[in-house]
Short mmCIF file of C-alpha atoms in Angstrom, two decimals:
data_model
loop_
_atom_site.label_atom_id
_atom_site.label_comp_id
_atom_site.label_asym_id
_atom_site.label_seq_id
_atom_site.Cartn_x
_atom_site.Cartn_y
_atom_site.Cartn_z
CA UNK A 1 -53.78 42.25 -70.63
CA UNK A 2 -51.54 45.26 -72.07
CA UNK A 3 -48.11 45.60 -70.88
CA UNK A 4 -48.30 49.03 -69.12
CA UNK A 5 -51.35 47.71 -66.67
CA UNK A 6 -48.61 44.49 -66.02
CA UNK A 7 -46.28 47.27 -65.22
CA UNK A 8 -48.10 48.99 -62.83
CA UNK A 9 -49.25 45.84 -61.31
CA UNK A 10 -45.63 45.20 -60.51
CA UNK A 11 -44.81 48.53 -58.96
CA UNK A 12 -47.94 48.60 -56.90
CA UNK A 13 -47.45 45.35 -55.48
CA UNK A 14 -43.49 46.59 -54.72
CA UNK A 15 -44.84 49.76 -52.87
CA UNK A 16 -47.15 48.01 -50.73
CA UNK A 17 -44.82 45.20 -50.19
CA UNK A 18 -42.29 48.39 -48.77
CA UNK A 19 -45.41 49.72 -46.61
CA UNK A 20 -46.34 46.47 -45.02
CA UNK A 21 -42.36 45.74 -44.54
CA UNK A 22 -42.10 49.43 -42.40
CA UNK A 23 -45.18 48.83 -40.42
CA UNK A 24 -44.18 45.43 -39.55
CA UNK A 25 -40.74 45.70 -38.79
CA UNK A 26 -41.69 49.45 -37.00
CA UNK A 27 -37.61 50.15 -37.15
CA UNK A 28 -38.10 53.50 -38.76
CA UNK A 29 -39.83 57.21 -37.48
CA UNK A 30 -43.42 57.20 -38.00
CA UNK A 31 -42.87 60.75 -40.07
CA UNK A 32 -40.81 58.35 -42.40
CA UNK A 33 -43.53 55.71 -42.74
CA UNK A 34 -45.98 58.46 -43.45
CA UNK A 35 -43.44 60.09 -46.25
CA UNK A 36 -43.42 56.63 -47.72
CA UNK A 37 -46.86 56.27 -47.66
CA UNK A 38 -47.41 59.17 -49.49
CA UNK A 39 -44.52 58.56 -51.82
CA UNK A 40 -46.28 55.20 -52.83
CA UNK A 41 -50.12 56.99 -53.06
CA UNK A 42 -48.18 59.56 -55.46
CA UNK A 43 -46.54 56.96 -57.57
CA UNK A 44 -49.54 54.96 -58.02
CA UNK A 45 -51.48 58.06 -59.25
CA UNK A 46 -48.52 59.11 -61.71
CA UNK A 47 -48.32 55.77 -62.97
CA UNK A 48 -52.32 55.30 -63.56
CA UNK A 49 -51.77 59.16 -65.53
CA UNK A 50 -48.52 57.79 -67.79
CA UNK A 51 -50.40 55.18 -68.57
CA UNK A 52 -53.48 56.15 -70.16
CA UNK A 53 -51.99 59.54 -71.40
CA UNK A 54 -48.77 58.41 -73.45
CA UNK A 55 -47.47 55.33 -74.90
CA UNK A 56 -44.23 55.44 -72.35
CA UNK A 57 -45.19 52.06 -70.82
CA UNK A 58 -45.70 50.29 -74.25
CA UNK A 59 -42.80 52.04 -75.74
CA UNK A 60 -40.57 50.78 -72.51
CA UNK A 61 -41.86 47.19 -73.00
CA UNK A 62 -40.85 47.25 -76.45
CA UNK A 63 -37.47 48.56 -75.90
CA UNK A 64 -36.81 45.73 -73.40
CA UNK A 65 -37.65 42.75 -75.00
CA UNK A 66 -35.96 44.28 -78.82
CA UNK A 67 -32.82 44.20 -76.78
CA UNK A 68 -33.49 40.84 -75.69
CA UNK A 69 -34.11 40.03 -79.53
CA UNK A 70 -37.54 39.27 -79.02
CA UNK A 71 -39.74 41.68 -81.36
CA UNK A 72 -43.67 41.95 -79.94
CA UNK A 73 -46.07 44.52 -81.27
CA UNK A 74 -48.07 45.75 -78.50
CA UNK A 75 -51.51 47.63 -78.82
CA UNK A 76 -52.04 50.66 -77.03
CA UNK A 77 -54.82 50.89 -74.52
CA UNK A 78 -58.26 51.19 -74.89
CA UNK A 79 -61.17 52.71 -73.33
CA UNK A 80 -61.93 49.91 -71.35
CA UNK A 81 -58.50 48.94 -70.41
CA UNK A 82 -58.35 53.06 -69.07
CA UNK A 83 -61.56 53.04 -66.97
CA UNK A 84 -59.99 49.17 -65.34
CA UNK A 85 -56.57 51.01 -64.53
CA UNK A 86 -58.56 53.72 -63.12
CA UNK A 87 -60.74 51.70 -60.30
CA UNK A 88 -57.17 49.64 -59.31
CA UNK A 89 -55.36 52.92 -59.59
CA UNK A 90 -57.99 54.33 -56.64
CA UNK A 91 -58.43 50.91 -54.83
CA UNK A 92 -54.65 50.67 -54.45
CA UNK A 93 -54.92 54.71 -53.02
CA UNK A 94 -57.64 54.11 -50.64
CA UNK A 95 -55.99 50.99 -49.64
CA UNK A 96 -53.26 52.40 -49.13
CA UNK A 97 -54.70 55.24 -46.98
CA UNK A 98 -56.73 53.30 -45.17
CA UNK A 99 -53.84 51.07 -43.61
CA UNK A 100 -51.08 53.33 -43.16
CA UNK A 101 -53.46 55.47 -41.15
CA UNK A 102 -54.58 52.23 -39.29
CA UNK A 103 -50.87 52.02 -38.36
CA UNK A 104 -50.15 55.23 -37.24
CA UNK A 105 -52.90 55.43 -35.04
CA UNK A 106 -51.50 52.12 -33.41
CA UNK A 107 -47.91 52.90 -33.46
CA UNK A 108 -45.80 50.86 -30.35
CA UNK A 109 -42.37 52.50 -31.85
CA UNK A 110 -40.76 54.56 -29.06
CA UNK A 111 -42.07 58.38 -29.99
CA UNK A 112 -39.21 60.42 -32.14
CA UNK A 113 -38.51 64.21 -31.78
CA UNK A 114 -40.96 65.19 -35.46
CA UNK A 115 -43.78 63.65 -33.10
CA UNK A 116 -43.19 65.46 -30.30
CA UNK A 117 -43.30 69.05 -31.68
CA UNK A 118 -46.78 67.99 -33.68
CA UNK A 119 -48.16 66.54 -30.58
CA UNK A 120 -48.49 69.77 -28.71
CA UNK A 121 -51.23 70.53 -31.65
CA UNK A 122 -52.62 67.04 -31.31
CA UNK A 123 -51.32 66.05 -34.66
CA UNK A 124 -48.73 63.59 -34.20
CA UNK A 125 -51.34 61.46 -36.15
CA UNK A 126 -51.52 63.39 -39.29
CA UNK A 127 -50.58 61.15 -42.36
CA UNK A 128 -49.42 64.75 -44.20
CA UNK A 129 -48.48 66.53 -41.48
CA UNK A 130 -45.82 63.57 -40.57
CA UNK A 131 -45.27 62.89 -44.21
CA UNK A 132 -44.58 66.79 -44.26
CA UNK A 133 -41.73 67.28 -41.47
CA UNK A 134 -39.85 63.88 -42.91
CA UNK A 135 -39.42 65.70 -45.80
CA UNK A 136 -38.42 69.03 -44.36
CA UNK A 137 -35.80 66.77 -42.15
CA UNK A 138 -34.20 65.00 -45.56
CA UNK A 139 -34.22 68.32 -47.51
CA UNK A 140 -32.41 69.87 -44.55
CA UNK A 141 -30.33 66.63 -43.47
CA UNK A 142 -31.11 66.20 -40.43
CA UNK A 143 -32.25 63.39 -38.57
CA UNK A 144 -35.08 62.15 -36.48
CA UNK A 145 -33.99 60.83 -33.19
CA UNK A 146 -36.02 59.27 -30.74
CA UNK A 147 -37.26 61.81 -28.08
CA UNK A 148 -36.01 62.31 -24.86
CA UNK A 149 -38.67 61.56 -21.54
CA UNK A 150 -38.96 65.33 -20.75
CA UNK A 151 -39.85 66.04 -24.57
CA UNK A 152 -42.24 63.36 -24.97
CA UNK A 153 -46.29 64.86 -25.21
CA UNK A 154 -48.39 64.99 -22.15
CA UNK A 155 -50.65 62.24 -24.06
CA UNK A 156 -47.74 59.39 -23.52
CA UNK A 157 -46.94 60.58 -20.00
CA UNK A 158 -48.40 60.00 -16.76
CA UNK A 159 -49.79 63.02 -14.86
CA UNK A 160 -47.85 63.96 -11.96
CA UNK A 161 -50.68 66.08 -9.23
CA UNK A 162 -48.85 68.49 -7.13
CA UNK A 163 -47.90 67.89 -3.91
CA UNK A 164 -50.62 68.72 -1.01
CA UNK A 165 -49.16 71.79 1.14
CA UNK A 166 -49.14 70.52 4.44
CA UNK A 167 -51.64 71.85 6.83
CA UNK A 168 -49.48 73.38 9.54
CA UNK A 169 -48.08 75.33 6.56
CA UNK A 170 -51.46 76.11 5.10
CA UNK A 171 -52.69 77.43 8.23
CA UNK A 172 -49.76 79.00 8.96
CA UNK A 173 -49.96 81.29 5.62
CA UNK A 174 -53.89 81.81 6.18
CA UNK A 175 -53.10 83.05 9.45
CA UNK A 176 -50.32 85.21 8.03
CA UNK A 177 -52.27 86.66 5.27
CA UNK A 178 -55.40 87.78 7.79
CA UNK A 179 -52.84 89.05 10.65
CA UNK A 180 -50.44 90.94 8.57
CA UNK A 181 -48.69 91.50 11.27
CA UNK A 182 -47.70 88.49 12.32
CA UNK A 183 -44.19 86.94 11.00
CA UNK A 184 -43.89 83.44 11.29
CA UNK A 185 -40.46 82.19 9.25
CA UNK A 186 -39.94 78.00 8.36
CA UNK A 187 -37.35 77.58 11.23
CA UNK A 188 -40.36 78.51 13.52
CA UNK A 189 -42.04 75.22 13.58
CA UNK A 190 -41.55 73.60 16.96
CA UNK A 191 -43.16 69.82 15.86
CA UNK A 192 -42.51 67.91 19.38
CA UNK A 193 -45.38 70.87 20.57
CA UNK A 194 -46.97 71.79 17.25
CA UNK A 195 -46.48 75.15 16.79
CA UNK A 196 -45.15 77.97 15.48
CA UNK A 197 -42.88 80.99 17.03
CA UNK A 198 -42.20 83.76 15.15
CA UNK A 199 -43.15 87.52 15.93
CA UNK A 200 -45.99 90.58 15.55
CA UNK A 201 -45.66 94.11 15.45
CA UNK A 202 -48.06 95.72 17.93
CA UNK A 203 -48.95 99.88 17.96
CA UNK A 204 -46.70 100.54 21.31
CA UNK A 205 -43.82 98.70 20.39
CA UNK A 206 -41.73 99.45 17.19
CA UNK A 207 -39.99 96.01 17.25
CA UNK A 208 -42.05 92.94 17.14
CA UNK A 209 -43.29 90.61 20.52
CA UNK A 210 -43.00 87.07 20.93
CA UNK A 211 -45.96 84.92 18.42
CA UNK A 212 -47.32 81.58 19.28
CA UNK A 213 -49.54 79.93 16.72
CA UNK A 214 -50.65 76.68 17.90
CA UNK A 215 -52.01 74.25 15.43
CA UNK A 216 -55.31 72.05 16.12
CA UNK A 217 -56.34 69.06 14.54
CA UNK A 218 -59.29 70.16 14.68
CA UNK A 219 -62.03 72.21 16.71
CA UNK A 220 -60.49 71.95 20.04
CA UNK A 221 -62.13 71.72 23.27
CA UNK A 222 -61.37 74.07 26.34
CA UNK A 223 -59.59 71.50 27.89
CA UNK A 224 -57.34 70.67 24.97
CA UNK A 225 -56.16 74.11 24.58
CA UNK A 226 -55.09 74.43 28.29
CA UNK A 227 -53.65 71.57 27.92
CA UNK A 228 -51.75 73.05 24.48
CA UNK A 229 -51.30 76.25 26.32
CA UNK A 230 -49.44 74.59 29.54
CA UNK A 231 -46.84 72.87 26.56
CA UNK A 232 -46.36 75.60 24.90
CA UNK A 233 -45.59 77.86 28.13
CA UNK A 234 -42.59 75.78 28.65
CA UNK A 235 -40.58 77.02 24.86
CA UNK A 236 -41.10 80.48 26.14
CA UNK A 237 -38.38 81.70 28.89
CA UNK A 238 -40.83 84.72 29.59
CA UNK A 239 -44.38 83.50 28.40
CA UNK A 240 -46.64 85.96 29.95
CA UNK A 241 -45.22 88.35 27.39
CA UNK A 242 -46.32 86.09 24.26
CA UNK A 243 -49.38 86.79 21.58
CA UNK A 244 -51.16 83.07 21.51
CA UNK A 245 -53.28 82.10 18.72
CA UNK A 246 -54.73 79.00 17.69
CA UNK A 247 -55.37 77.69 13.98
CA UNK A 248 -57.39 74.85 13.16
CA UNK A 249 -59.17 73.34 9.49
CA UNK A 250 -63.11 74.74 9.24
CA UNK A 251 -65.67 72.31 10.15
CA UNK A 252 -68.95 71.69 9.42
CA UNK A 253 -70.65 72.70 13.24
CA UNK A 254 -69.70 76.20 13.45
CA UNK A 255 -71.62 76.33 16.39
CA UNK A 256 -69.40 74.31 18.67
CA UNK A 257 -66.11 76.41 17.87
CA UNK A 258 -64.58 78.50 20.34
CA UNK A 259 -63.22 82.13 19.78
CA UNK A 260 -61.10 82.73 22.94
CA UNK A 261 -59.93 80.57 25.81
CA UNK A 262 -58.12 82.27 28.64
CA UNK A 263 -56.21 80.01 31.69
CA UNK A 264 -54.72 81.31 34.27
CA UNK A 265 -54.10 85.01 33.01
CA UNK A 266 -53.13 83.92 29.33
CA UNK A 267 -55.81 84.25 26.75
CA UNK A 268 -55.74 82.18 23.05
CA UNK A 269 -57.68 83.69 20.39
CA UNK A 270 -58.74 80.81 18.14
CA UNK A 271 -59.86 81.13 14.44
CA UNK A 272 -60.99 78.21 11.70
CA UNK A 273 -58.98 77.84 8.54
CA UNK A 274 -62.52 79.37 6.95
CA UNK A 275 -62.50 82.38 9.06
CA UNK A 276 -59.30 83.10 8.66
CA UNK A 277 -60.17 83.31 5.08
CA UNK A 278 -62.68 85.67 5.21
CA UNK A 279 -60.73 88.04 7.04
CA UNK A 280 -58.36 88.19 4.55
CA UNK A 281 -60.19 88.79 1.85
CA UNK A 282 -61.79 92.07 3.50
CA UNK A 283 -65.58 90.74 2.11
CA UNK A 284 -66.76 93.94 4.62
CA UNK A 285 -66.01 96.22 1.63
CA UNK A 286 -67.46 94.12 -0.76
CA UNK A 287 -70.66 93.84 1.04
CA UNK A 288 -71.37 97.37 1.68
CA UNK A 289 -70.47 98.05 -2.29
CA UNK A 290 -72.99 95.58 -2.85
CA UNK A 291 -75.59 96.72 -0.79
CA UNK A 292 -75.10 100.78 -2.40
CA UNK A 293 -75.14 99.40 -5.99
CA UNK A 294 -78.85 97.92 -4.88
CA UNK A 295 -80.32 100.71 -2.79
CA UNK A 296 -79.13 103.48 -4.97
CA UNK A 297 -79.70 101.87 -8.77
CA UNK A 298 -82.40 103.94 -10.17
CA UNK A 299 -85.05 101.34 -12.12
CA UNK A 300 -86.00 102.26 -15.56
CA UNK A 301 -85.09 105.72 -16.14
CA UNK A 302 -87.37 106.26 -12.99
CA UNK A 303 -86.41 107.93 -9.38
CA UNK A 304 -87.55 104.79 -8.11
CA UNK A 305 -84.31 102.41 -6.70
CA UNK A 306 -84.58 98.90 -7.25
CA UNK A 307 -84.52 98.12 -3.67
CA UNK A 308 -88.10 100.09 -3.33
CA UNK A 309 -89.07 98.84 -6.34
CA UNK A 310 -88.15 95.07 -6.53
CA UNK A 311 -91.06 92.38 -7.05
CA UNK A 312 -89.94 88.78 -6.29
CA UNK A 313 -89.64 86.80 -9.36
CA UNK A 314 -90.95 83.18 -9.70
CA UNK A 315 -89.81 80.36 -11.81
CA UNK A 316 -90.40 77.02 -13.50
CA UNK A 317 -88.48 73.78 -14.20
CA UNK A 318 -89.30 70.81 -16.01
CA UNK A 319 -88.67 69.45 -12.67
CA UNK A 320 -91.26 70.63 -11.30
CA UNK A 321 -93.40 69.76 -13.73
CA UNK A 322 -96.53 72.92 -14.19
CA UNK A 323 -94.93 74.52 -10.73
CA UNK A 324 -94.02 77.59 -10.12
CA UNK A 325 -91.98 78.59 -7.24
CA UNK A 326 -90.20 81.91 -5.79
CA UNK A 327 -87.10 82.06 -7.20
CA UNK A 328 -85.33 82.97 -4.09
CA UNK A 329 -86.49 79.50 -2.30
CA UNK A 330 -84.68 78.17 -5.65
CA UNK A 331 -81.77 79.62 -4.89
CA UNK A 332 -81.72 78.90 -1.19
CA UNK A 333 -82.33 75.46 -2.07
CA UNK A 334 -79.36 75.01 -4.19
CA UNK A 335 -77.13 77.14 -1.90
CA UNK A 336 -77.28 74.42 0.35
CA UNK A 337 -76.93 71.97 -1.58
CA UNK A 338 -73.92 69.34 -0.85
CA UNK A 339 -73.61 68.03 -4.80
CA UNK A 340 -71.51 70.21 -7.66
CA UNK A 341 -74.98 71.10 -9.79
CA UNK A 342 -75.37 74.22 -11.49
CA UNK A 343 -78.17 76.11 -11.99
CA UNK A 344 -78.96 78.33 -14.81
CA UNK A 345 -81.50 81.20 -15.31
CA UNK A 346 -83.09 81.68 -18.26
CA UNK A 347 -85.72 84.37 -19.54
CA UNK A 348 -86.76 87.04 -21.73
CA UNK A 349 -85.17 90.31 -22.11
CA UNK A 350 -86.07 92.79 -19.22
CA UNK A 351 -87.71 90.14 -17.03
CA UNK A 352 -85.22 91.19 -14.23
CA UNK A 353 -82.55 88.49 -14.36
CA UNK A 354 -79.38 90.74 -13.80
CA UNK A 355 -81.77 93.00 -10.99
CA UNK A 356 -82.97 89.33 -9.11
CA UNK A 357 -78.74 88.38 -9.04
CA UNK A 358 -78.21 91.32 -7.31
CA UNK A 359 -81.08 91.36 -4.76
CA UNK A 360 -79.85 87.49 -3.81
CA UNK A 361 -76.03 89.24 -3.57
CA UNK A 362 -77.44 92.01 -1.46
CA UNK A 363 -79.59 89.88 0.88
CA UNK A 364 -76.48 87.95 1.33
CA UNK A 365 -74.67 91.61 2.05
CA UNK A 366 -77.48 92.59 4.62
CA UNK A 367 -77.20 89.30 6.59
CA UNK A 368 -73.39 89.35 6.84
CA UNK A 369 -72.94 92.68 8.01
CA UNK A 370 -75.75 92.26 10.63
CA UNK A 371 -74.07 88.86 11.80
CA UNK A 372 -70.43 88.90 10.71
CA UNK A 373 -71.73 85.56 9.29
CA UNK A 374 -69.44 83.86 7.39
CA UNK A 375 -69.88 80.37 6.98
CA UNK A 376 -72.16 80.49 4.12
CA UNK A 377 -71.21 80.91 0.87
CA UNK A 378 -70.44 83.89 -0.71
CA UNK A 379 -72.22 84.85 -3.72
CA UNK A 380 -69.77 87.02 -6.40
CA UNK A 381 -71.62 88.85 -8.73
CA UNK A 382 -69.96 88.90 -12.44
CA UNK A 383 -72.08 91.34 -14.90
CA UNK A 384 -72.03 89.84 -18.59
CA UNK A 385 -74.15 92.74 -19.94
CA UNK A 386 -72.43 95.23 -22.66
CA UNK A 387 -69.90 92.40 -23.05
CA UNK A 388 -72.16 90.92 -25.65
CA UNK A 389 -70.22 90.53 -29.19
CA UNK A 390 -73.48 92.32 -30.95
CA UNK A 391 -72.85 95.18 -28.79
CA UNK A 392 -69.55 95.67 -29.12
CA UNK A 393 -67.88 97.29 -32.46
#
């Protein structure tokens, strides 16, 4: 066997004796295992290129053992000995790669600062990109140190959820935000009677009147707010001058709930959490806008409107099998569904996709203006069309 594939042989089996040391002993960064990874993939490739382009390794040999007074001729390498250093010079790479790569995805070291900073672009795994910021560190001399517990990535900490807002204070601001009015501060809570005190500016009086929101459980009976009513009477010196209001979560039975109770002379105007939302968000506007846009479209370049004009489309679903059905049964259906599907429409252009999203949004319109219904769901209608990439330059 020639000399300079002996050589090699030795420093190989030195650099991967140093890799397996570091990702045993795990005492280092793993940006300074990956440098020394890479250090020991670029050796083995310089060496393998030394080797079978100059006599350097030959020459060194015989240098070293003439000073030891021992005087060996060696032969220089031949094409055989070349293409053998080639495949050990590539097997020693991809070994290499292969198991330092292994270790860094499976790296129990405490996280350093380099890792931190490349883990907000998921690429505190990246063999170069590690190798990369070790070597910016030494050429600016700095060090590595381990990373403090706010700087370590969201991947090695647990998730913290929010806290839940309490529901006296959720109610609270729901009732706030639909009576704007109303002025309810924190020191208002009154907990032994549930309830809040605060004030509301009324037309005939320029400073505000005494507020009482009381806060329900739940859908209250007649008899509990009385009951509520009498209890709260006693906070007040002068209680026949107080607004009362009661707030309670939305329910499911809509039917049952009570808008007003009055007891003797005192009347409490009662809202859900749910209709307290709607009246905040002012959805009367929205309806009527709705309800223009589809009486007063023109269809086609015509001077017919789409709401004299509109056929009823059907559709078809592989879950139906060969059935078709009217597409606004399919969208009552799902309306009332209780699970999180979605549904998707899908069609040729000009079938009347966009023009069947607005009749469902306007029949939604109609019915809450007639009613003041609001304890369906309300339909927002988002147009896509001339936001297509192919139609804008």
């Amino acid at each position: 066997m020639p000399i300079s594939m002996i050589l090699f042989l030795f420093a190989l089996i030195i650099l991967l004796a140093l890799v397996i040391w570091y990702r045993w002993r795990m005492r280092i960064s793993k940006a300074k295992f990956a440098l020394t990874t890479v250090s020991a993939m670029v050796v083995c490739l310089l060496s393998f290129f030394a080797a079978v382009s100059t006599d350097f390794p030959v020459v060194m040999a015989q240098a070293l053992l003439g000073a030891s007074g021992i005087q060996v001729q060696f032969p220089g390498l031949d094409w055989f000995s070349q293409l053998v250093l080639a495949l050990l010079t590539g097997f020693a790479i991809y070994f290499v790669y292969r198991f330092s790569s292994s270790a860094i995805q499976n790296w129990t070291a405490p996280p350093r600062v380099s890792e931190s900073i490349l883990a907000e672009d998921l690429q505190e795994n990246d063999l170069l990109r590690l190798a990369k910021a070790q070597y910016l560190l030494f050429m600016r001399k700095q060090g590595d140190p381990l990373a403090s517990e706010h700087a370590i990535s969201w991947e090695q900490r647990f998730p913290v959820p929010p806290k839940a807002i309490e529901e006296r204070t959720l109610l609270r601001d729901l009732f706030q935000t639909s009576v704007r009015e109303a002025q309810l501060p924190e020191e208002g809570w009154r907990d032994a009677h549930k309830l809040w005190i605060g004030g509301i500016h009324v037309e005939s009086n320029t400073t505000p009147e005494p507020l009482c929101l009381l806060i329900f459980d739940g859908p209250p009976t007649e008899g509990e707010v009385r009951q509520r009513l009498e209890s709260a009477k006693t906070v007040f010196t002068t209680p026949t001058s107080v607004h009362f209001y009661g707030a309670f979560p939305a329910t499911a039975r809509p039917d049952a709930i009570l808008s007003e109770v009055t007891w003797n002379g005192t009347s409490v105007r009662l809202a859900s959490s749910r209709q307290l939302i709607f009246e905040s968000l002012d959805l009367r506007y929205y309806a009527r806008e709705l309800l223009r846009k589809f009486q007063q479209t023109k269809a086609g370049g015509t001077e017919a409107t789409l709401s004299s004009s509109y056929v009823e489309l059907n559709a078809s679903s592989q879950r139906w099998s060969d059935e078709t059905r009217p597409l606004c049964d399919v969208l009552d259906e799902w309306e009332t569904e209780s699970s999180s599907r979605h549904l998707a429409i899908t069609g040729e252009f000009g079938q009347g996709k966009s023009t069947a999203m607005l009749k469902y949004c306007a029949d939604w319109a109609q019915d809450f203006l007639t009613n003041n219904d609001c304890n369906r769901r309300v339909p927002l209608l988002i147009e896509l069309r001339g936001y297509s990439p192919s139609e804008r330059a």
